[in-house]
């Protein structure tokens, strides 16, 4: 019998790559998604890659009654991976209530429904944003968290606090929070990848959309930061490497290998690349020039962020394998296939 895993937000960018890895590692997957930032077509694409179409339920996890019902139906699941959330930083500043409501109601409904049905494992998609402006680098899981700059980021910090409180009660919840650094890249097939609705918030889709002519030019916000070339440094991580970490986290929970009921791991490569490094590598990979302009700094940008990868390596047995070239060339392959409608 295959172990069943419920994946909320499984039609989205990171969720779909994780579903592929779960299927390839012999798990049965049930996706819960309201398609607010994804399309049902992802299921066909997962089928093409893996030969299996996961069970899909179109559900808004803010709906408590519907969420309870779906968890009751799938109460034989071993664990839940919670990707469902809105994630646009800028939009969250404009619409904080929408973000708190979506990200936190969904979380509360998921946690209470799974516990009512005896499903104890819970993997949470967190973010390096909970570290705010770190005082020391690389960032370890011991670094203090700070109030994130945006309401979006704050939903991640609050969510981790909620999980911690639930664990401290007599709930039997077993949880792993994975703090992602900067996920980029796409599946090698070019069939799944990041599909931002509207103007992309993140650097990589902005670059690929500029290169295909959807955007006029890329704005680089500031080149006077205290970094080697003045542009901010981030820890970019291939989405397939990230997806594999979720499979290991699920296994750790199912095999009862956790050392504490709530564990937190950073997911990054440990290497920092600047915005100009990304642009230069993109130009190398595509053998073309990107239209970009250096402009003023943007509020809330931190000069340098990169992860310590030690804990994830020691405890999860996970390290990122894919390099920057692979991250960028797979993003580019995805963007090109998308624009050619295949
Ligand atoms: P995504 O938008 O591609 O995927 C999220 C999915 O959740 C979408 O398919 C969306 O339709 C679904 N969803 C949203 N609200 C829902 C609701 N109320 N009910 C049911 N489904 C709902 O985002 P992603 O990039 O794959 O991110 C996945 C998770 O990882 C999110 O929690 C995000 O905050 C977190 N994260 C992402 C990044 C990143 O850079 N992509 C970085 C750190 C953390």
mmCIF file of C-alpha atoms and ligand atoms in Angstrom:
data_model
loop_
_atom_site.group_PDB
_atom_site.id
_atom_site.type_symbol
_atom_site.label_atom_id
_atom_site.label_comp_id
_atom_site.label_asym_id
_atom_site.label_seq_id
_atom_site.Cartn_x
_atom_site.Cartn_y
_atom_site.Cartn_z
ATOM 1 C CA UNK A 1 0.000 0.000 0.000
ATOM 2 C CA UNK A 2 1.246 3.444 -0.891
ATOM 3 C CA UNK A 3 1.395 6.145 1.770
ATOM 4 C CA UNK A 4 -1.112 8.872 1.020
ATOM 5 C CA UNK A 5 -0.023 12.516 1.270
ATOM 6 C CA UNK A 6 -2.356 15.508 1.065
ATOM 7 C CA UNK A 7 -0.709 18.413 -0.752
ATOM 8 C CA UNK A 8 -2.453 21.766 -0.386
ATOM 9 C CA UNK A 9 -1.561 24.214 -3.151
ATOM 10 C CA UNK A 10 -0.249 21.238 -5.160
ATOM 11 C CA UNK A 11 -1.099 22.793 -8.549
ATOM 12 C CA UNK A 12 1.222 25.732 -7.832
ATOM 13 C CA UNK A 13 4.891 26.224 -8.633
ATOM 14 C CA UNK A 14 6.655 24.456 -5.771
ATOM 15 C CA UNK A 15 3.671 22.203 -5.056
ATOM 16 C CA UNK A 16 3.587 20.700 -8.569
ATOM 17 C CA UNK A 17 7.317 19.903 -8.501
ATOM 18 C CA UNK A 18 6.870 18.287 -5.083
ATOM 19 C CA UNK A 19 3.916 16.231 -6.316
ATOM 20 C CA UNK A 20 6.137 14.899 -9.132
ATOM 21 C CA UNK A 21 8.842 13.891 -6.635
ATOM 22 C CA UNK A 22 6.280 12.288 -4.302
ATOM 23 C CA UNK A 23 4.781 10.220 -7.130
ATOM 24 C CA UNK A 24 8.247 9.209 -8.293
ATOM 25 C CA UNK A 25 8.979 8.074 -4.733
ATOM 26 C CA UNK A 26 5.847 5.893 -4.692
ATOM 27 C CA UNK A 27 3.511 8.075 -2.641
ATOM 28 C CA UNK A 28 -0.178 8.505 -3.415
ATOM 29 C CA UNK A 29 -1.034 12.192 -3.703
ATOM 30 C CA UNK A 30 -4.251 14.113 -3.111
ATOM 31 C CA UNK A 31 -4.036 17.756 -4.204
ATOM 32 C CA UNK A 32 -6.263 20.379 -2.589
ATOM 33 C CA UNK A 33 -6.168 23.663 -4.498
ATOM 34 C CA UNK A 34 -8.601 26.470 -5.357
ATOM 35 C CA UNK A 35 -6.648 27.318 -8.537
ATOM 36 C CA UNK A 36 -6.450 30.965 -7.440
ATOM 37 C CA UNK A 37 -2.862 31.065 -8.704
ATOM 38 C CA UNK A 38 -2.591 27.954 -10.864
ATOM 39 C CA UNK A 39 -4.466 25.939 -13.469
ATOM 40 C CA UNK A 40 -5.954 22.458 -13.606
ATOM 41 C CA UNK A 41 -3.843 21.793 -16.683
ATOM 42 C CA UNK A 42 -0.954 21.162 -14.258
ATOM 43 C CA UNK A 43 -2.522 17.755 -13.525
ATOM 44 C CA UNK A 44 -2.127 16.688 -17.182
ATOM 45 C CA UNK A 45 1.449 17.908 -17.110
ATOM 46 C CA UNK A 46 2.162 15.881 -13.964
ATOM 47 C CA UNK A 47 0.610 12.874 -15.728
ATOM 48 C CA UNK A 48 2.920 13.397 -18.726
ATOM 49 C CA UNK A 49 5.986 13.514 -16.477
ATOM 50 C CA UNK A 50 5.141 10.687 -14.065
ATOM 51 C CA UNK A 51 2.513 8.541 -15.798
ATOM 52 C CA UNK A 52 0.162 9.191 -12.841
ATOM 53 C CA UNK A 53 -2.563 11.777 -12.459
ATOM 54 C CA UNK A 54 -2.937 12.719 -8.800
ATOM 55 C CA UNK A 55 -6.372 12.962 -7.186
ATOM 56 C CA UNK A 56 -7.490 16.580 -7.286
ATOM 57 C CA UNK A 57 -10.070 18.439 -5.225
ATOM 58 C CA UNK A 58 -10.925 22.023 -6.180
ATOM 59 C CA UNK A 59 -11.399 23.570 -2.760
ATOM 60 C CA UNK A 60 -10.856 26.898 -1.072
ATOM 61 C CA UNK A 61 -9.253 26.028 2.257
ATOM 62 C CA UNK A 62 -10.757 29.144 3.811
ATOM 63 C CA UNK A 63 -14.034 27.215 3.648
ATOM 64 C CA UNK A 64 -14.097 25.395 6.985
ATOM 65 C CA UNK A 65 -16.997 23.036 6.215
ATOM 66 C CA UNK A 66 -15.589 21.946 2.861
ATOM 67 C CA UNK A 67 -12.109 21.501 4.357
ATOM 68 C CA UNK A 68 -13.447 19.315 7.176
ATOM 69 C CA UNK A 69 -15.329 17.167 4.666
ATOM 70 C CA UNK A 70 -12.341 16.595 2.397
ATOM 71 C CA UNK A 71 -10.066 15.622 5.293
ATOM 72 C CA UNK A 72 -12.700 13.203 6.554
ATOM 73 C CA UNK A 73 -12.780 11.572 3.143
ATOM 74 C CA UNK A 74 -8.977 11.254 3.092
ATOM 75 C CA UNK A 75 -8.439 10.434 6.754
ATOM 76 C CA UNK A 76 -6.104 7.584 5.790
ATOM 77 C CA UNK A 77 -3.447 10.152 4.773
ATOM 78 C CA UNK A 78 -0.107 10.018 6.586
ATOM 79 C CA UNK A 79 0.789 13.677 6.316
ATOM 80 C CA UNK A 80 -0.092 17.054 4.848
ATOM 81 C CA UNK A 81 2.241 19.352 2.937
ATOM 82 C CA UNK A 82 0.893 22.879 3.136
ATOM 83 C CA UNK A 83 1.799 25.058 0.142
ATOM 84 C CA UNK A 84 -1.556 26.852 -0.174
ATOM 85 C CA UNK A 85 -1.033 30.574 0.342
ATOM 86 C CA UNK A 86 -0.977 33.861 -1.486
ATOM 87 C CA UNK A 87 2.648 34.901 -1.950
ATOM 88 C CA UNK A 88 2.980 38.306 -3.631
ATOM 89 C CA UNK A 89 4.912 40.562 -1.257
ATOM 90 C CA UNK A 90 3.856 43.858 -2.876
ATOM 91 C CA UNK A 91 0.197 42.881 -3.086
ATOM 92 C CA UNK A 92 0.245 41.898 0.586
ATOM 93 C CA UNK A 93 1.320 45.434 1.501
ATOM 94 C CA UNK A 94 -1.681 46.762 -0.458
ATOM 95 C CA UNK A 95 -4.137 44.115 0.772
ATOM 96 C CA UNK A 96 -2.968 42.903 4.183
ATOM 97 C CA UNK A 97 -6.357 41.576 5.281
ATOM 98 C CA UNK A 98 -6.669 39.445 2.175
ATOM 99 C CA UNK A 99 -3.272 37.909 2.966
ATOM 100 C CA UNK A 100 -3.884 37.313 6.663
ATOM 101 C CA UNK A 101 -7.297 35.874 5.876
ATOM 102 C CA UNK A 102 -6.203 33.544 3.106
ATOM 103 C CA UNK A 103 -2.921 32.318 4.533
ATOM 104 C CA UNK A 104 -4.030 31.980 8.141
ATOM 105 C CA UNK A 105 -7.650 30.774 7.776
ATOM 106 C CA UNK A 106 -6.396 28.114 5.362
ATOM 107 C CA UNK A 107 -3.749 27.090 7.856
ATOM 108 C CA UNK A 108 -6.177 26.954 10.789
ATOM 109 C CA UNK A 109 -8.776 24.971 8.844
ATOM 110 C CA UNK A 110 -6.131 22.551 7.588
ATOM 111 C CA UNK A 111 -4.612 21.970 11.026
ATOM 112 C CA UNK A 112 -7.920 21.495 12.814
ATOM 113 C CA UNK A 113 -9.356 19.242 10.084
ATOM 114 C CA UNK A 114 -6.288 17.036 9.903
ATOM 115 C CA UNK A 115 -6.084 16.657 13.683
ATOM 116 C CA UNK A 116 -9.790 15.813 13.921
ATOM 117 C CA UNK A 117 -9.049 12.999 11.515
ATOM 118 C CA UNK A 118 -5.906 11.770 13.240
ATOM 119 C CA UNK A 119 -3.472 12.947 10.542
ATOM 120 C CA UNK A 120 -0.443 14.011 12.554
ATOM 121 C CA UNK A 121 2.237 14.952 10.018
ATOM 122 C CA UNK A 122 2.403 18.542 8.798
ATOM 123 C CA UNK A 123 5.023 20.110 6.558
ATOM 124 C CA UNK A 124 4.902 23.848 6.248
ATOM 125 C CA UNK A 125 6.235 26.113 3.471
ATOM 126 C CA UNK A 126 8.013 28.879 5.287
ATOM 127 C CA UNK A 127 10.450 31.458 4.051
ATOM 128 C CA UNK A 128 13.799 33.074 4.812
ATOM 129 C CA UNK A 129 11.808 36.284 5.148
ATOM 130 C CA UNK A 130 11.187 35.332 8.813
ATOM 131 C CA UNK A 131 14.846 36.201 9.522
ATOM 132 C CA UNK A 132 14.308 39.853 8.526
ATOM 133 C CA UNK A 133 17.681 41.619 8.271
ATOM 134 C CA UNK A 134 20.063 39.035 9.699
ATOM 135 C CA UNK A 135 22.901 40.157 11.939
ATOM 136 C CA UNK A 136 25.107 37.196 11.040
ATOM 137 C CA UNK A 137 25.686 35.181 7.881
ATOM 138 C CA UNK A 138 25.235 32.440 6.818
ATOM 139 C CA UNK A 139 21.779 32.298 8.382
ATOM 140 C CA UNK A 140 21.363 29.320 10.663
ATOM 141 C CA UNK A 141 18.084 28.105 12.130
ATOM 142 C CA UNK A 142 19.369 29.542 15.432
ATOM 143 C CA UNK A 143 19.261 33.098 14.037
ATOM 144 C CA UNK A 144 16.572 35.168 15.757
ATOM 145 C CA UNK A 145 13.438 35.668 13.705
ATOM 146 C CA UNK A 146 12.247 39.249 13.237
ATOM 147 C CA UNK A 147 8.972 40.780 12.228
ATOM 148 C CA UNK A 148 9.069 40.498 8.433
ATOM 149 C CA UNK A 149 8.766 43.635 6.352
ATOM 150 C CA UNK A 150 5.560 42.596 4.568
ATOM 151 C CA UNK A 151 2.202 41.207 5.710
ATOM 152 C CA UNK A 152 2.934 38.199 3.468
ATOM 153 C CA UNK A 153 6.164 37.525 5.364
ATOM 154 C CA UNK A 154 4.377 38.047 8.639
ATOM 155 C CA UNK A 155 1.844 35.334 7.766
ATOM 156 C CA UNK A 156 4.806 32.924 7.635
ATOM 157 C CA UNK A 157 6.119 34.035 11.025
ATOM 158 C CA UNK A 158 2.672 33.882 12.625
ATOM 159 C CA UNK A 159 1.995 30.491 11.021
ATOM 160 C CA UNK A 160 5.160 29.048 12.584
ATOM 161 C CA UNK A 161 4.078 30.434 15.961
ATOM 162 C CA UNK A 162 0.634 28.866 15.561
ATOM 163 C CA UNK A 163 2.177 25.490 14.688
ATOM 164 C CA UNK A 164 4.477 25.771 17.709
ATOM 165 C CA UNK A 165 1.541 26.504 20.031
ATOM 166 C CA UNK A 166 -0.502 23.630 18.636
ATOM 167 C CA UNK A 167 2.454 21.279 19.119
ATOM 168 C CA UNK A 168 2.883 22.438 22.722
ATOM 169 C CA UNK A 169 -0.746 21.587 23.417
ATOM 170 C CA UNK A 170 -1.649 17.933 23.596
ATOM 171 C CA UNK A 171 -2.342 17.724 19.871
ATOM 172 C CA UNK A 172 0.158 15.001 18.794
ATOM 173 C CA UNK A 173 0.967 17.144 15.749
ATOM 174 C CA UNK A 174 4.380 16.356 14.215
ATOM 175 C CA UNK A 175 5.637 19.183 12.070
ATOM 176 C CA UNK A 176 8.555 20.314 9.942
ATOM 177 C CA UNK A 177 8.796 23.895 8.738
ATOM 178 C CA UNK A 178 10.979 24.408 5.685
ATOM 179 C CA UNK A 179 12.325 27.918 5.286
ATOM 180 C CA UNK A 180 12.973 28.424 1.580
ATOM 181 C CA UNK A 181 15.529 30.898 0.343
ATOM 182 C CA UNK A 182 14.961 31.909 -3.321
ATOM 183 C CA UNK A 183 13.372 29.134 -5.388
ATOM 184 C CA UNK A 184 13.926 29.385 -9.149
ATOM 185 C CA UNK A 185 14.192 26.951 -12.062
ATOM 186 C CA UNK A 186 11.755 24.453 -13.486
ATOM 187 C CA UNK A 187 11.379 20.733 -14.128
ATOM 188 C CA UNK A 188 13.829 19.446 -16.766
ATOM 189 C CA UNK A 189 10.893 18.425 -19.013
ATOM 190 C CA UNK A 190 9.888 22.099 -19.336
ATOM 191 C CA UNK A 191 6.309 20.970 -18.572
ATOM 192 C CA UNK A 192 5.934 22.618 -15.163
ATOM 193 C CA UNK A 193 7.440 25.811 -13.780
ATOM 194 C CA UNK A 194 6.621 29.151 -12.221
ATOM 195 C CA UNK A 195 3.564 30.864 -13.705
ATOM 196 C CA UNK A 196 3.132 34.284 -12.149
ATOM 197 C CA UNK A 197 -0.234 35.912 -12.706
ATOM 198 C CA UNK A 198 0.263 39.507 -13.805
ATOM 199 C CA UNK A 199 3.562 41.290 -13.283
ATOM 200 C CA UNK A 200 6.081 38.916 -11.681
ATOM 201 C CA UNK A 201 7.296 39.746 -8.179
ATOM 202 C CA UNK A 202 10.384 37.617 -8.409
ATOM 203 C CA UNK A 203 13.565 38.244 -10.358
ATOM 204 C CA UNK A 204 13.755 35.093 -12.481
ATOM 205 C CA UNK A 205 10.296 35.179 -14.116
ATOM 206 C CA UNK A 206 10.788 38.909 -14.650
ATOM 207 C CA UNK A 207 14.024 38.200 -16.517
ATOM 208 C CA UNK A 208 12.551 35.420 -18.686
ATOM 209 C CA UNK A 209 9.422 37.467 -19.455
ATOM 210 C CA UNK A 210 11.609 40.424 -20.441
ATOM 211 C CA UNK A 211 13.683 38.189 -22.681
ATOM 212 C CA UNK A 212 10.597 36.899 -24.527
ATOM 213 C CA UNK A 213 9.313 40.462 -24.943
ATOM 214 C CA UNK A 214 6.412 40.364 -22.468
ATOM 215 C CA UNK A 215 8.087 43.056 -20.343
ATOM 216 C CA UNK A 216 9.988 45.983 -21.736
ATOM 217 C CA UNK A 217 12.891 45.934 -19.321
ATOM 218 C CA UNK A 218 14.058 44.687 -15.972
ATOM 219 C CA UNK A 219 14.582 47.250 -13.217
ATOM 220 C CA UNK A 220 17.516 46.501 -10.933
ATOM 221 C CA UNK A 221 16.700 48.196 -7.647
ATOM 222 C CA UNK A 222 19.952 49.715 -6.417
ATOM 223 C CA UNK A 223 23.633 49.070 -7.097
ATOM 224 C CA UNK A 224 24.997 50.764 -4.001
ATOM 225 C CA UNK A 225 24.534 47.951 -1.499
ATOM 226 C CA UNK A 226 27.597 46.738 0.420
ATOM 227 C CA UNK A 227 28.105 43.725 -1.888
ATOM 228 C CA UNK A 228 30.776 42.872 -4.501
ATOM 229 C CA UNK A 229 28.942 44.622 -7.376
ATOM 230 C CA UNK A 230 26.498 46.715 -5.334
ATOM 231 C CA UNK A 231 23.400 44.629 -6.117
ATOM 232 C CA UNK A 232 21.655 42.491 -3.472
ATOM 233 C CA UNK A 233 22.807 38.929 -2.892
ATOM 234 C CA UNK A 234 20.413 36.028 -2.485
ATOM 235 C CA UNK A 235 20.617 32.272 -2.124
ATOM 236 C CA UNK A 236 18.906 30.864 -5.244
ATOM 237 C CA UNK A 237 17.763 27.266 -5.032
ATOM 238 C CA UNK A 238 16.518 24.974 -7.807
ATOM 239 C CA UNK A 239 12.838 24.102 -7.309
ATOM 240 C CA UNK A 240 13.518 20.404 -7.992
ATOM 241 C CA UNK A 241 16.105 20.315 -5.184
ATOM 242 C CA UNK A 242 13.539 22.032 -2.972
ATOM 243 C CA UNK A 243 10.866 19.487 -3.925
ATOM 244 C CA UNK A 244 13.181 16.608 -2.987
ATOM 245 C CA UNK A 245 13.607 18.085 0.504
ATOM 246 C CA UNK A 246 9.840 17.789 1.032
ATOM 247 C CA UNK A 247 9.940 14.078 0.225
ATOM 248 C CA UNK A 248 12.704 13.635 2.820
ATOM 249 C CA UNK A 249 10.705 15.653 5.362
ATOM 250 C CA UNK A 250 7.634 13.455 4.782
ATOM 251 C CA UNK A 251 9.777 10.349 5.232
ATOM 252 C CA UNK A 252 11.316 11.733 8.419
ATOM 253 C CA UNK A 253 7.866 12.222 9.908
ATOM 254 C CA UNK A 254 6.459 8.870 8.752
ATOM 255 C CA UNK A 255 9.565 6.996 9.947
ATOM 256 C CA UNK A 256 9.305 8.812 13.316
ATOM 257 C CA UNK A 257 12.864 10.112 12.974
ATOM 258 C CA UNK A 258 12.127 13.581 14.340
ATOM 259 C CA UNK A 259 14.178 14.647 17.346
ATOM 260 C CA UNK A 260 11.533 17.205 18.354
ATOM 261 C CA UNK A 261 7.869 17.406 17.339
ATOM 262 C CA UNK A 262 8.512 20.743 15.590
ATOM 263 C CA UNK A 263 11.660 20.978 13.516
ATOM 264 C CA UNK A 264 12.794 23.814 11.293
ATOM 265 C CA UNK A 265 15.218 23.580 8.377
ATOM 266 C CA UNK A 266 16.656 26.176 6.018
ATOM 267 C CA UNK A 267 16.554 25.202 2.366
ATOM 268 C CA UNK A 268 19.189 26.972 0.311
ATOM 269 C CA UNK A 269 22.479 26.171 -1.407
ATOM 270 C CA UNK A 270 24.622 28.221 0.962
ATOM 271 C CA UNK A 271 25.910 30.262 -2.018
ATOM 272 C CA UNK A 272 24.990 33.868 -2.570
ATOM 273 C CA UNK A 273 24.571 35.344 -6.052
ATOM 274 C CA UNK A 274 23.965 39.003 -6.850
ATOM 275 C CA UNK A 275 21.285 40.311 -9.194
ATOM 276 C CA UNK A 276 24.035 41.081 -11.718
ATOM 277 C CA UNK A 277 25.392 37.511 -11.408
ATOM 278 C CA UNK A 278 21.933 36.255 -12.352
ATOM 279 C CA UNK A 279 21.650 38.632 -15.303
ATOM 280 C CA UNK A 280 25.152 37.773 -16.546
ATOM 281 C CA UNK A 281 24.534 34.023 -16.252
ATOM 282 C CA UNK A 282 21.206 34.429 -18.050
ATOM 283 C CA UNK A 283 22.941 36.276 -20.882
ATOM 284 C CA UNK A 284 25.570 33.524 -21.062
ATOM 285 C CA UNK A 285 22.980 30.717 -21.084
ATOM 286 C CA UNK A 286 20.801 32.346 -23.729
ATOM 287 C CA UNK A 287 23.608 33.997 -25.652
ATOM 288 C CA UNK A 288 21.615 37.220 -25.752
ATOM 289 C CA UNK A 289 21.532 40.655 -24.103
ATOM 290 C CA UNK A 290 18.893 41.448 -21.510
ATOM 291 C CA UNK A 291 17.309 44.891 -21.434
ATOM 292 C CA UNK A 292 17.788 46.176 -17.892
ATOM 293 C CA UNK A 293 18.265 49.436 -16.037
ATOM 294 C CA UNK A 294 19.754 50.215 -12.652
ATOM 295 C CA UNK A 295 17.391 52.350 -10.621
ATOM 296 C CA UNK A 296 16.782 53.486 -7.020
ATOM 297 C CA UNK A 297 16.749 51.051 -4.114
ATOM 298 C CA UNK A 298 13.395 49.519 -3.214
ATOM 299 C CA UNK A 299 12.047 49.621 0.347
ATOM 300 C CA UNK A 300 12.511 46.439 2.342
ATOM 301 C CA UNK A 301 15.407 44.909 0.366
ATOM 302 C CA UNK A 302 18.148 43.404 2.506
ATOM 303 C CA UNK A 303 21.715 43.530 1.060
ATOM 304 C CA UNK A 304 22.694 39.906 1.636
ATOM 305 C CA UNK A 305 20.917 36.682 2.520
ATOM 306 C CA UNK A 306 22.265 33.176 2.303
ATOM 307 C CA UNK A 307 21.603 30.011 4.224
ATOM 308 C CA UNK A 308 23.617 27.748 6.401
ATOM 309 C CA UNK A 309 22.806 24.333 4.946
ATOM 310 C CA UNK A 310 24.394 22.332 7.768
ATOM 311 C CA UNK A 311 21.281 21.301 9.684
ATOM 312 C CA UNK A 312 19.313 20.153 6.625
ATOM 313 C CA UNK A 313 22.328 18.088 5.574
ATOM 314 C CA UNK A 314 22.849 16.498 8.992
ATOM 315 C CA UNK A 315 19.238 15.782 9.922
ATOM 316 C CA UNK A 316 17.290 15.544 6.665
ATOM 317 C CA UNK A 317 20.180 14.137 4.654
ATOM 318 C CA UNK A 318 19.484 16.815 2.042
ATOM 319 C CA UNK A 319 21.763 19.033 0.005
ATOM 320 C CA UNK A 320 21.054 21.021 -3.129
ATOM 321 C CA UNK A 321 22.725 19.488 -6.186
ATOM 322 C CA UNK A 322 21.832 21.784 -9.049
ATOM 323 C CA UNK A 323 23.975 24.780 -9.959
ATOM 324 C CA UNK A 324 23.027 28.278 -11.094
ATOM 325 C CA UNK A 325 23.446 27.408 -14.764
ATOM 326 C CA UNK A 326 20.921 24.557 -14.437
ATOM 327 C CA UNK A 327 18.509 26.802 -12.521
ATOM 328 C CA UNK A 328 18.595 29.473 -15.202
ATOM 329 C CA UNK A 329 18.567 27.226 -18.259
ATOM 330 C CA UNK A 330 15.553 25.271 -16.919
ATOM 331 C CA UNK A 331 13.662 28.517 -16.203
ATOM 332 C CA UNK A 332 14.394 29.619 -19.733
ATOM 333 C CA UNK A 333 13.286 26.299 -21.253
ATOM 334 C CA UNK A 334 9.988 26.557 -19.301
ATOM 335 C CA UNK A 335 9.353 30.140 -20.409
ATOM 336 C CA UNK A 336 10.011 29.297 -24.050
ATOM 337 C CA UNK A 337 7.766 26.220 -24.019
ATOM 338 C CA UNK A 338 5.058 28.257 -22.318
ATOM 339 C CA UNK A 339 5.145 30.920 -24.999
ATOM 340 C CA UNK A 340 5.095 28.270 -27.733
ATOM 341 C CA UNK A 341 2.022 26.690 -26.092
ATOM 342 C CA UNK A 342 3.491 23.294 -25.376
HETATM 343 P P1 LIG B 1 1.983 29.309 -5.963
HETATM 344 O O1 LIG B 1 1.106 30.508 -5.913
HETATM 345 O O2 LIG B 1 2.503 28.873 -7.280
HETATM 346 O O3 LIG B 1 1.234 28.066 -5.293
HETATM 347 C C1 LIG B 1 0.315 28.218 -4.238
HETATM 348 C C2 LIG B 1 -0.920 27.398 -4.578
HETATM 349 O O4 LIG B 1 -1.858 27.523 -3.510
HETATM 350 C C3 LIG B 1 -1.631 27.883 -5.855
HETATM 351 O O5 LIG B 1 -1.859 26.785 -6.707
HETATM 352 C C4 LIG B 1 -2.939 28.500 -5.346
HETATM 353 O O6 LIG B 1 -3.989 28.321 -6.279
HETATM 354 C C5 LIG B 1 -3.156 27.712 -4.060
HETATM 355 N N1 LIG B 1 -3.960 28.418 -3.043
HETATM 356 C C6 LIG B 1 -3.783 29.668 -2.557
HETATM 357 N N2 LIG B 1 -4.741 29.960 -1.639
HETATM 358 C C7 LIG B 1 -5.529 28.853 -1.532
HETATM 359 C C8 LIG B 1 -6.671 28.522 -0.767
HETATM 360 N N3 LIG B 1 -7.246 29.398 0.060
HETATM 361 N N4 LIG B 1 -7.218 27.293 -0.904
HETATM 362 C C9 LIG B 1 -6.671 26.377 -1.762
HETATM 363 N N5 LIG B 1 -5.600 26.644 -2.522
HETATM 364 C C10 LIG B 1 -5.024 27.864 -2.406
HETATM 365 O O7 LIG B 1 3.174 29.560 -4.947
HETATM 366 P P2 LIG B 1 4.557 28.775 -4.764
HETATM 367 O O8 LIG B 1 5.636 29.637 -5.257
HETATM 368 O O9 LIG B 1 4.437 27.396 -5.262
HETATM 369 O O10 LIG B 1 4.650 28.775 -3.188
HETATM 370 C C11 LIG B 1 4.198 27.667 -2.417
HETATM 371 C C12 LIG B 1 4.370 28.002 -0.956
HETATM 372 O O11 LIG B 1 5.732 28.302 -0.692
HETATM 373 C C13 LIG B 1 3.568 29.218 -0.500
HETATM 374 O O12 LIG B 1 3.105 28.971 0.800
HETATM 375 C C14 LIG B 1 4.612 30.312 -0.495
HETATM 376 O O13 LIG B 1 4.284 31.333 0.412
HETATM 377 C C15 LIG B 1 5.841 29.557 -0.053
HETATM 378 N N6 LIG B 1 7.097 30.189 -0.456
HETATM 379 C C16 LIG B 1 7.305 30.473 -1.789
HETATM 380 C C17 LIG B 1 8.477 31.108 -2.174
HETATM 381 C C18 LIG B 1 8.726 31.458 -3.625
HETATM 382 O O14 LIG B 1 9.600 32.274 -3.896
HETATM 383 N N7 LIG B 1 8.019 30.885 -4.585
HETATM 384 C C19 LIG B 1 9.455 31.422 -1.211
HETATM 385 C C20 LIG B 1 9.208 31.102 0.131
HETATM 386 C C21 LIG B 1 8.021 30.473 0.497
#
